[in-house]
Tab-separated table of C-alpha atoms in Angstrom:
chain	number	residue	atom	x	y	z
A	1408	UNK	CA	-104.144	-71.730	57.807
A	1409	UNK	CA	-103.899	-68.647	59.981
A	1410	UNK	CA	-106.265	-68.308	63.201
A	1411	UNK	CA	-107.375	-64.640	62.546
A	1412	UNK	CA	-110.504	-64.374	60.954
A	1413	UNK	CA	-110.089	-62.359	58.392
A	1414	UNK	CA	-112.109	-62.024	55.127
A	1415	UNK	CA	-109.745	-64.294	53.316
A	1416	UNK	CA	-109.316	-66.626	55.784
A	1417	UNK	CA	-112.920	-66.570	56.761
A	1418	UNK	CA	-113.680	-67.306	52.708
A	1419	UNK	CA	-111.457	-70.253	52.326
A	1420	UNK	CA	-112.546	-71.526	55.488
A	1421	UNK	CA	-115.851	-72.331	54.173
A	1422	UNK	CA	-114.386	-73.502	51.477
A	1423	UNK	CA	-112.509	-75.803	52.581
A	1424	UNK	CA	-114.442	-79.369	53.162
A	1425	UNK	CA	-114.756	-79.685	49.514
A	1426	UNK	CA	-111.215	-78.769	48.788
A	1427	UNK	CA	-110.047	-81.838	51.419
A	1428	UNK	CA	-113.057	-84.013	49.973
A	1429	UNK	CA	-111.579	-83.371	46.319
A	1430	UNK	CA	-107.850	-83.786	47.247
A	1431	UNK	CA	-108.481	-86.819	49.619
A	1432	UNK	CA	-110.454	-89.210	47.029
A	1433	UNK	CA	-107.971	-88.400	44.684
A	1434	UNK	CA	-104.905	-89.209	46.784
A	1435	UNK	CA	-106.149	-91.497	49.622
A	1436	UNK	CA	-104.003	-90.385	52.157
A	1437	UNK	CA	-104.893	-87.808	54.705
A	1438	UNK	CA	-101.710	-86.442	55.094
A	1439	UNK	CA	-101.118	-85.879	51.261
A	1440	UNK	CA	-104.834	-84.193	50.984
A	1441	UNK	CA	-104.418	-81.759	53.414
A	1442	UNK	CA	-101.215	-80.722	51.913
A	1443	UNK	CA	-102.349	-79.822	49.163
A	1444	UNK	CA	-105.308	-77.898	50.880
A	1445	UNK	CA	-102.578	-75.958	52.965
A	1446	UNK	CA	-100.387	-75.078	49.479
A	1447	UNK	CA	-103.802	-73.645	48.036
A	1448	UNK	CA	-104.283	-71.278	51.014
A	1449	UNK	CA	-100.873	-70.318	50.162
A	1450	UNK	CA	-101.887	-69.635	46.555
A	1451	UNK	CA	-104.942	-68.576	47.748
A	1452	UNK	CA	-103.294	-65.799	50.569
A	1453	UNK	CA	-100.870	-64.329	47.901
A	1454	UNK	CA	-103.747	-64.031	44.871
A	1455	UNK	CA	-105.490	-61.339	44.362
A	1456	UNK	CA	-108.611	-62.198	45.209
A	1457	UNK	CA	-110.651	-58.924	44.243
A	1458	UNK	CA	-109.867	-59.902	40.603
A	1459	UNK	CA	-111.407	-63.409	40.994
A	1460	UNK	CA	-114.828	-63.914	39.532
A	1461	UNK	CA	-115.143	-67.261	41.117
A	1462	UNK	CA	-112.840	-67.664	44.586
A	1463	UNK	CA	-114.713	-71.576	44.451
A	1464	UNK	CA	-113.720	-72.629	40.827
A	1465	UNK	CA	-110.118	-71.020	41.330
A	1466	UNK	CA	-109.593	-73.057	43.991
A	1467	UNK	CA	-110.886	-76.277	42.798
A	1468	UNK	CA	-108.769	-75.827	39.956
A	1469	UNK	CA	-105.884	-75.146	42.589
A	1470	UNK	CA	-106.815	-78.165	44.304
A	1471	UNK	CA	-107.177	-80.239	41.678
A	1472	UNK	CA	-104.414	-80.145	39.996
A	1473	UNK	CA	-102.134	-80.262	42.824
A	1474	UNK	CA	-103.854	-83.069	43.787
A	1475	UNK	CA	-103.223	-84.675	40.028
A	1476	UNK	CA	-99.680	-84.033	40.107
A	1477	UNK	CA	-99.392	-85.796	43.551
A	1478	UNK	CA	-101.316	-88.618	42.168
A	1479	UNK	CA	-98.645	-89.321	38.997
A	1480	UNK	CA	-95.533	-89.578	41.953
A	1481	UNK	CA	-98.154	-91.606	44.098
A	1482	UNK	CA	-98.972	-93.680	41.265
A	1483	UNK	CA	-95.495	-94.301	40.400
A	1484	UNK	CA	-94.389	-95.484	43.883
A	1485	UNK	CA	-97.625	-97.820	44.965
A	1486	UNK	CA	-96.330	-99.744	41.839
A	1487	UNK	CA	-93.265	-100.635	44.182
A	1488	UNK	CA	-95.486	-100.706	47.179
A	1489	UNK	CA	-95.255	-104.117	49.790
A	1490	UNK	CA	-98.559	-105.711	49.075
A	1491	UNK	CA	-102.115	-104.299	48.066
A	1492	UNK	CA	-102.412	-100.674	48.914
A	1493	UNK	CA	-105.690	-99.589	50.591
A	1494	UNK	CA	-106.921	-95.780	51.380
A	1495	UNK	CA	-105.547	-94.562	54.753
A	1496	UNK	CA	-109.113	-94.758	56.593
A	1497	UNK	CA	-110.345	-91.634	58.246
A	1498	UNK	CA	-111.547	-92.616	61.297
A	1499	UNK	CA	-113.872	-91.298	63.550
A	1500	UNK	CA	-115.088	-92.063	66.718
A	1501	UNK	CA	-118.263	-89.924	66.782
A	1502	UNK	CA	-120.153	-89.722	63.645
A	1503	UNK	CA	-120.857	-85.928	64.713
A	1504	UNK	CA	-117.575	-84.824	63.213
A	1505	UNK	CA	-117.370	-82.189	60.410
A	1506	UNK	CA	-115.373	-84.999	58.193
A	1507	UNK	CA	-118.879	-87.510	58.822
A	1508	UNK	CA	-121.262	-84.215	57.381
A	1509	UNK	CA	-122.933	-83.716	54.271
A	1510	UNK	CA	-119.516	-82.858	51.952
A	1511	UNK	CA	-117.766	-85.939	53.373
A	1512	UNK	CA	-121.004	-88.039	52.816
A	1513	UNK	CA	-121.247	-90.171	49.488
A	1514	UNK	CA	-118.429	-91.341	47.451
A	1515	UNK	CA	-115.971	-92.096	50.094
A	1516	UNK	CA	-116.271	-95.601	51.179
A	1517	UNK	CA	-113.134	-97.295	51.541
A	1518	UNK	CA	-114.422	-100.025	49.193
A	1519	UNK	CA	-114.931	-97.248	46.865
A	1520	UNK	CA	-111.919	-95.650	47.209
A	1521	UNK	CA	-110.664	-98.958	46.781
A	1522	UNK	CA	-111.779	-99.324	43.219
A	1523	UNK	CA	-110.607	-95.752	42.407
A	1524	UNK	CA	-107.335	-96.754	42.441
A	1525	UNK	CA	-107.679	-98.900	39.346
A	1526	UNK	CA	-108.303	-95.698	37.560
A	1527	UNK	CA	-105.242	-93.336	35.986
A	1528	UNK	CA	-104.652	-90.048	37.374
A	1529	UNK	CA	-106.642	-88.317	34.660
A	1530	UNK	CA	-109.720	-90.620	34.333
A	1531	UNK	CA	-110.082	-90.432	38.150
A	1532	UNK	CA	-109.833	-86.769	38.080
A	1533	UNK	CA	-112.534	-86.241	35.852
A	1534	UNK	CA	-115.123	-89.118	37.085
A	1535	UNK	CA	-114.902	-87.239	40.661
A	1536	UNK	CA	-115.348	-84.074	38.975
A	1537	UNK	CA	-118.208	-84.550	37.189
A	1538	UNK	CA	-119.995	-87.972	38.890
A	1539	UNK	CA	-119.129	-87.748	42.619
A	1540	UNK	CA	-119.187	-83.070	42.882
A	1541	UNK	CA	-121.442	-82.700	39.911
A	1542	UNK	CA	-119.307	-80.323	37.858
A	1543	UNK	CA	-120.435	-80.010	33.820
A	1544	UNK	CA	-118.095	-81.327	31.240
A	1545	UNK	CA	-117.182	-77.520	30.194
A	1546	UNK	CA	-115.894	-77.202	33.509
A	1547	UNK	CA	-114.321	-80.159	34.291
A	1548	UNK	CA	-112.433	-79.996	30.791
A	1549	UNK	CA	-111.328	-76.421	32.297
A	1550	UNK	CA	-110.280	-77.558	35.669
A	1551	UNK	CA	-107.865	-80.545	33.810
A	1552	UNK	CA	-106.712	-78.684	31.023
A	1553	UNK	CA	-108.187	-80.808	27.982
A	1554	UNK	CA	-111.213	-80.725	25.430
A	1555	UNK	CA	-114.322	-81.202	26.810
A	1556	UNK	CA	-114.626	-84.382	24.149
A	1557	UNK	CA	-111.652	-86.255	26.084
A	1558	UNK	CA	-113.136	-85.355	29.274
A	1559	UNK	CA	-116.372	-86.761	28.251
A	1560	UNK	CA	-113.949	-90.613	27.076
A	1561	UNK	CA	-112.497	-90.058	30.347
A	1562	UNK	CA	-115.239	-90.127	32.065
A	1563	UNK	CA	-117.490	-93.006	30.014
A	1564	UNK	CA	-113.967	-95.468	30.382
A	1565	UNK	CA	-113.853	-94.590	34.103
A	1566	UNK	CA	-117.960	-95.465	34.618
A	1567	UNK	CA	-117.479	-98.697	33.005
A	1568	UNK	CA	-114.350	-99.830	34.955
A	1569	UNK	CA	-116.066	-98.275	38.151
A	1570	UNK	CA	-119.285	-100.166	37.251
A	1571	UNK	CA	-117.651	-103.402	36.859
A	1572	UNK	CA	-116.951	-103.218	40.591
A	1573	UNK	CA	-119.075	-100.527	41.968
A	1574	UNK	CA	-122.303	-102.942	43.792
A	1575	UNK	CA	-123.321	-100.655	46.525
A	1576	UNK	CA	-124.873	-97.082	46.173
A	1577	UNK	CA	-125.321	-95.896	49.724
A	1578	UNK	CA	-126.419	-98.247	51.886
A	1579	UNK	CA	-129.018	-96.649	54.747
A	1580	UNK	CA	-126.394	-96.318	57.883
A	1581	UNK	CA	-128.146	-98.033	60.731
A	1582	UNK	CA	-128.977	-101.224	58.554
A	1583	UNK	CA	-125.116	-101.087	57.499
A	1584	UNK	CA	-124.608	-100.679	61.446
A	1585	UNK	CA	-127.189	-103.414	62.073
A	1586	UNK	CA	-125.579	-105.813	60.008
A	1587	UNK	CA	-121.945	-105.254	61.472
A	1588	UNK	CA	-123.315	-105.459	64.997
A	1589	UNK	CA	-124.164	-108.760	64.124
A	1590	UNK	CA	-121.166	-109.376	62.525
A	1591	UNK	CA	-118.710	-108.826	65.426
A	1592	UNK	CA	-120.956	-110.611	67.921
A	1593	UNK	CA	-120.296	-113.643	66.147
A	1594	UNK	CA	-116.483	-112.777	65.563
A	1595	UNK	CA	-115.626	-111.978	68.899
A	1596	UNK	CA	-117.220	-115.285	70.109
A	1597	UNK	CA	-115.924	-117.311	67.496
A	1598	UNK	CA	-119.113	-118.521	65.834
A	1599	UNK	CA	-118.229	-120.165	62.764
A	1600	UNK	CA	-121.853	-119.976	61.231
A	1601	UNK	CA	-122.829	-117.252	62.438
A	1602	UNK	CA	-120.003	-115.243	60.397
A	1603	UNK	CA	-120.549	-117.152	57.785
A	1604	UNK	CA	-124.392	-116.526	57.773
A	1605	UNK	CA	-123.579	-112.685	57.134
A	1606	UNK	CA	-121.511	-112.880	54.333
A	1607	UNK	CA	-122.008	-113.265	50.638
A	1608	UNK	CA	-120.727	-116.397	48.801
A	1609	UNK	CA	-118.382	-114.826	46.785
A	1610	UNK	CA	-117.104	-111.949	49.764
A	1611	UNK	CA	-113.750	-110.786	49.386
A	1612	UNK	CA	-111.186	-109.306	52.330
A	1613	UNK	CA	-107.874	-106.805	51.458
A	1614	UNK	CA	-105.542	-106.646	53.627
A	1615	UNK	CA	-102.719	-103.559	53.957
A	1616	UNK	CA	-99.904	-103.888	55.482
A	1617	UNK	CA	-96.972	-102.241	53.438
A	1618	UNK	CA	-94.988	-104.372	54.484
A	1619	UNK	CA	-94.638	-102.900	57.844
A	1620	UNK	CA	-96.493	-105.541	59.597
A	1621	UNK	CA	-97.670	-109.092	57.799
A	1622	UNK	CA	-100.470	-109.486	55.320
A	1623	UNK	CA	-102.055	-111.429	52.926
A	1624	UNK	CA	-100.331	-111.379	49.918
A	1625	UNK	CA	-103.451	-112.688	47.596
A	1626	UNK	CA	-107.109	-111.297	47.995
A	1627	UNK	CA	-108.957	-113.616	50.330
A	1628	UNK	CA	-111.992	-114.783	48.503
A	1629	UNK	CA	-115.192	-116.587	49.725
A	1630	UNK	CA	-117.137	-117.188	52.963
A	1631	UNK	CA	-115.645	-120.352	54.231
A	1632	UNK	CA	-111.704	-118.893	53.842
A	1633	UNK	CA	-112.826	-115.450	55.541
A	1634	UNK	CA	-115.260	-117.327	58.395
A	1635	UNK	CA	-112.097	-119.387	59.445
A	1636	UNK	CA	-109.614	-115.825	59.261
A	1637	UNK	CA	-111.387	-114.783	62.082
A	1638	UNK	CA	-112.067	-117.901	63.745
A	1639	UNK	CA	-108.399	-118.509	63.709
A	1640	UNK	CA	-107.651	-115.189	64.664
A	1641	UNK	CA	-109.587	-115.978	67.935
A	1642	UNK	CA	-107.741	-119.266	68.432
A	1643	UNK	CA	-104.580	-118.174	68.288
A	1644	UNK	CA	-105.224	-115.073	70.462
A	1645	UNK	CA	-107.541	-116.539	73.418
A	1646	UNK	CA	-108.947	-113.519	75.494
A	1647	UNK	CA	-107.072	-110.592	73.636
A	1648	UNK	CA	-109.084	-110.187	70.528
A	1649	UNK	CA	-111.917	-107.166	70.962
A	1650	UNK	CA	-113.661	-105.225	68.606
A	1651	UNK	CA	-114.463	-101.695	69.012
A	1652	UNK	CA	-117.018	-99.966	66.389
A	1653	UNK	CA	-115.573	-96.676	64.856
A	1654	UNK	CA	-117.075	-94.436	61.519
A	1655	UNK	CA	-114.438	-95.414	58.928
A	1656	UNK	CA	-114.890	-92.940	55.614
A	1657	UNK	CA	-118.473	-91.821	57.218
A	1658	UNK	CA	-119.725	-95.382	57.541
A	1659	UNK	CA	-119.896	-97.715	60.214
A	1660	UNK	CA	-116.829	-99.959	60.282
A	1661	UNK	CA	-114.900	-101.440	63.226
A	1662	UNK	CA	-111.174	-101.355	64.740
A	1663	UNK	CA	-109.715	-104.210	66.256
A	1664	UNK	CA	-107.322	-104.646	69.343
A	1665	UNK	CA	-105.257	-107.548	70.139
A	1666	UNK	CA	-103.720	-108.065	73.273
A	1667	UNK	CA	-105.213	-104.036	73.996
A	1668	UNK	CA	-103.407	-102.915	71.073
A	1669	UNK	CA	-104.870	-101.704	67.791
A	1670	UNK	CA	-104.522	-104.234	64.911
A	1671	UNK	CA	-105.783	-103.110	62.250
A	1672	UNK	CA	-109.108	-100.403	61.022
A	1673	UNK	CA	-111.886	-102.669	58.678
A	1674	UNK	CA	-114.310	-100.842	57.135
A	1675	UNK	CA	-117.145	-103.769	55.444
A	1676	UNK	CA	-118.921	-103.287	51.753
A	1677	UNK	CA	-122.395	-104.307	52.141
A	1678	UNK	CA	-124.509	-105.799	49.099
A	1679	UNK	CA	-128.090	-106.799	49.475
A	1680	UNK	CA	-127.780	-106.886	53.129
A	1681	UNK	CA	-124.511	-109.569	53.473
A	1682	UNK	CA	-120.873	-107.892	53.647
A	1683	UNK	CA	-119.651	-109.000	50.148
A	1684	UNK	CA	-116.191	-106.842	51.044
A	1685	UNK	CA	-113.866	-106.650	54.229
A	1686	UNK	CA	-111.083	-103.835	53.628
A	1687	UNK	CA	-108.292	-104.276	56.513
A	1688	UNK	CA	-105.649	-101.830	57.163
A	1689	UNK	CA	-103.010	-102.786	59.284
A	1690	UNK	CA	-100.513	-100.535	57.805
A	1691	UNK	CA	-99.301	-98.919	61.368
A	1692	UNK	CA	-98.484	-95.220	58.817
A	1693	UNK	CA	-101.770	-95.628	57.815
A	1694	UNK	CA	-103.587	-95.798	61.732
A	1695	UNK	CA	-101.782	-92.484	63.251
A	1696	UNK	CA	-104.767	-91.092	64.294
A	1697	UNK	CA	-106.624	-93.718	65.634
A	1698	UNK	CA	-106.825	-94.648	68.806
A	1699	UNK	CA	-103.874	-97.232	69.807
A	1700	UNK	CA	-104.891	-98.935	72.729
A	1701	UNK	CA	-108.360	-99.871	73.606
């Protein structure tokens, strides 16, 4: 978008968290969202705008179905994808940042994201729209393009798969960063039950690579298998394993360097105060923007 503050400019501007938050938990990748943000300025810049009675619900609309269309290719291709696909991460390193304030707040954990994905285009379209920004089902039926009745299935079928996996509904920050503080103590001296102490029984850890850089092919599941990941991780890298606490998807989450280089961005689900889900990127695409070396 152009520098010069202009009316237009100066309007989408403001604008514009919400169009990124909407176009970034449908697609997952921060590239694709913002994208699709700059190709609705574009729209936006050659409308006419005086004729618009609603410059926010044109532009959602913009947004959103951009965003859709993205999501059928994207669909499509992480059927072929190396592995299990995870959310690129946005990272932050001070929780300060505009992507960490109140329109990035919510719905955005990577966990959540996570289970977004086992959603179709459509269905996840519509449960953002009218769960996560609160739109009514006469306007989310207008923003997709279908009756409000199938908006309304959409949405009930998406609840009840979201539900199925959906434990956590915004866990108070500093007991989230509590708990990880905890956790990394433990990891980064190797303390078997001390790890284990902090997770639930039936805890789970992802792992991205895209086959860029090796992962686990299967979902790691339980406390024992994920205590001796990192124990092992520690034994075969004596010295060169450090953690480094980072806001992943506005909530605490932690990268971790090897040897001084970054391995891989974890962002933890947390579930009656254990971490019941460890979500690790090490998809090198996927880390751009964070920090390499620590």
């Amino acid at each position: 978008m152009p520098q010069a503050a202009t009316p237009s400019a100066l309007a989408f501007s403001a604008l514009r968290p919400r169009l990124f938050s909407i176009a970034y938990r449908m697609l997952g990748v921060r590239a694709d969202a913002e994208d699709v943000v700059q190709d609705a300025w574009l729209r936006w810049d050659g409308s006419d705008q005086a004729a618009l009675q609603s410059p926010e619900a044109w532009l959602v609309t913009i947004v959103t179905r951009l965003a859709l269309d993205r999501l059928r290719v994207a669909k499509a291709e992480r059927e072929s994808y190396a592995g299990w696909w995870l959310p690129e991460p946005l990272v932050e390193m001070d929780e300060r940042t505009p992507e960490t304030q109140a329109e990035m707040a919510g719905e955005l954990g990577v966990a959540f994201m996570w289970v977004l994905e086992r959603l179709s285009p459509d269905e996840r379209a519509a449960f953002l729209l009218r769960q996560v920004f609160d739109y009514d089902y006469g306007e989310v039926a207008a923003l997709l393009g279908k009756s409000e009745a199938a908006c309304r299935q959409m949405v009930h079928r998406a609840q009840e798969r979201v539900q199925q996996d959906k434990k956590r509904y915004g866990v108070n920050n500093e007991a989230h960063r509590s708990l990880l503080g905890k956790f990394l103590d433990a990891a980064h001296t190797g303390q078997a039950a001390a790890i284990q102490a902090l997770l639930a029984a039936n805890v789970e850890l992802v792992s991205d690579g895209g086959g860029k850089v090796p992962s686990f092919p299967r979902i790691i599941h339980g406390m024992g298998a994920v205590t001796r990941l990192f124990c092992r991780t520690l034994d075969k890298y004596p010295g060169q394993v450090e953690y480094r606490t980072a806001m992943l998807n506005g909530e605490p989450g932690f990268l971790r360097y090897i040897g001084g280089k970054l391995e891989s961005a974890q962002a933890i689900l947390v579930v009656d105060g254990l971490i019941a889900g460890i979500y690790a990127v090490r998809n090198p695409d996927k880390l751009t923007g964070v920090p390499q070396t620590i």
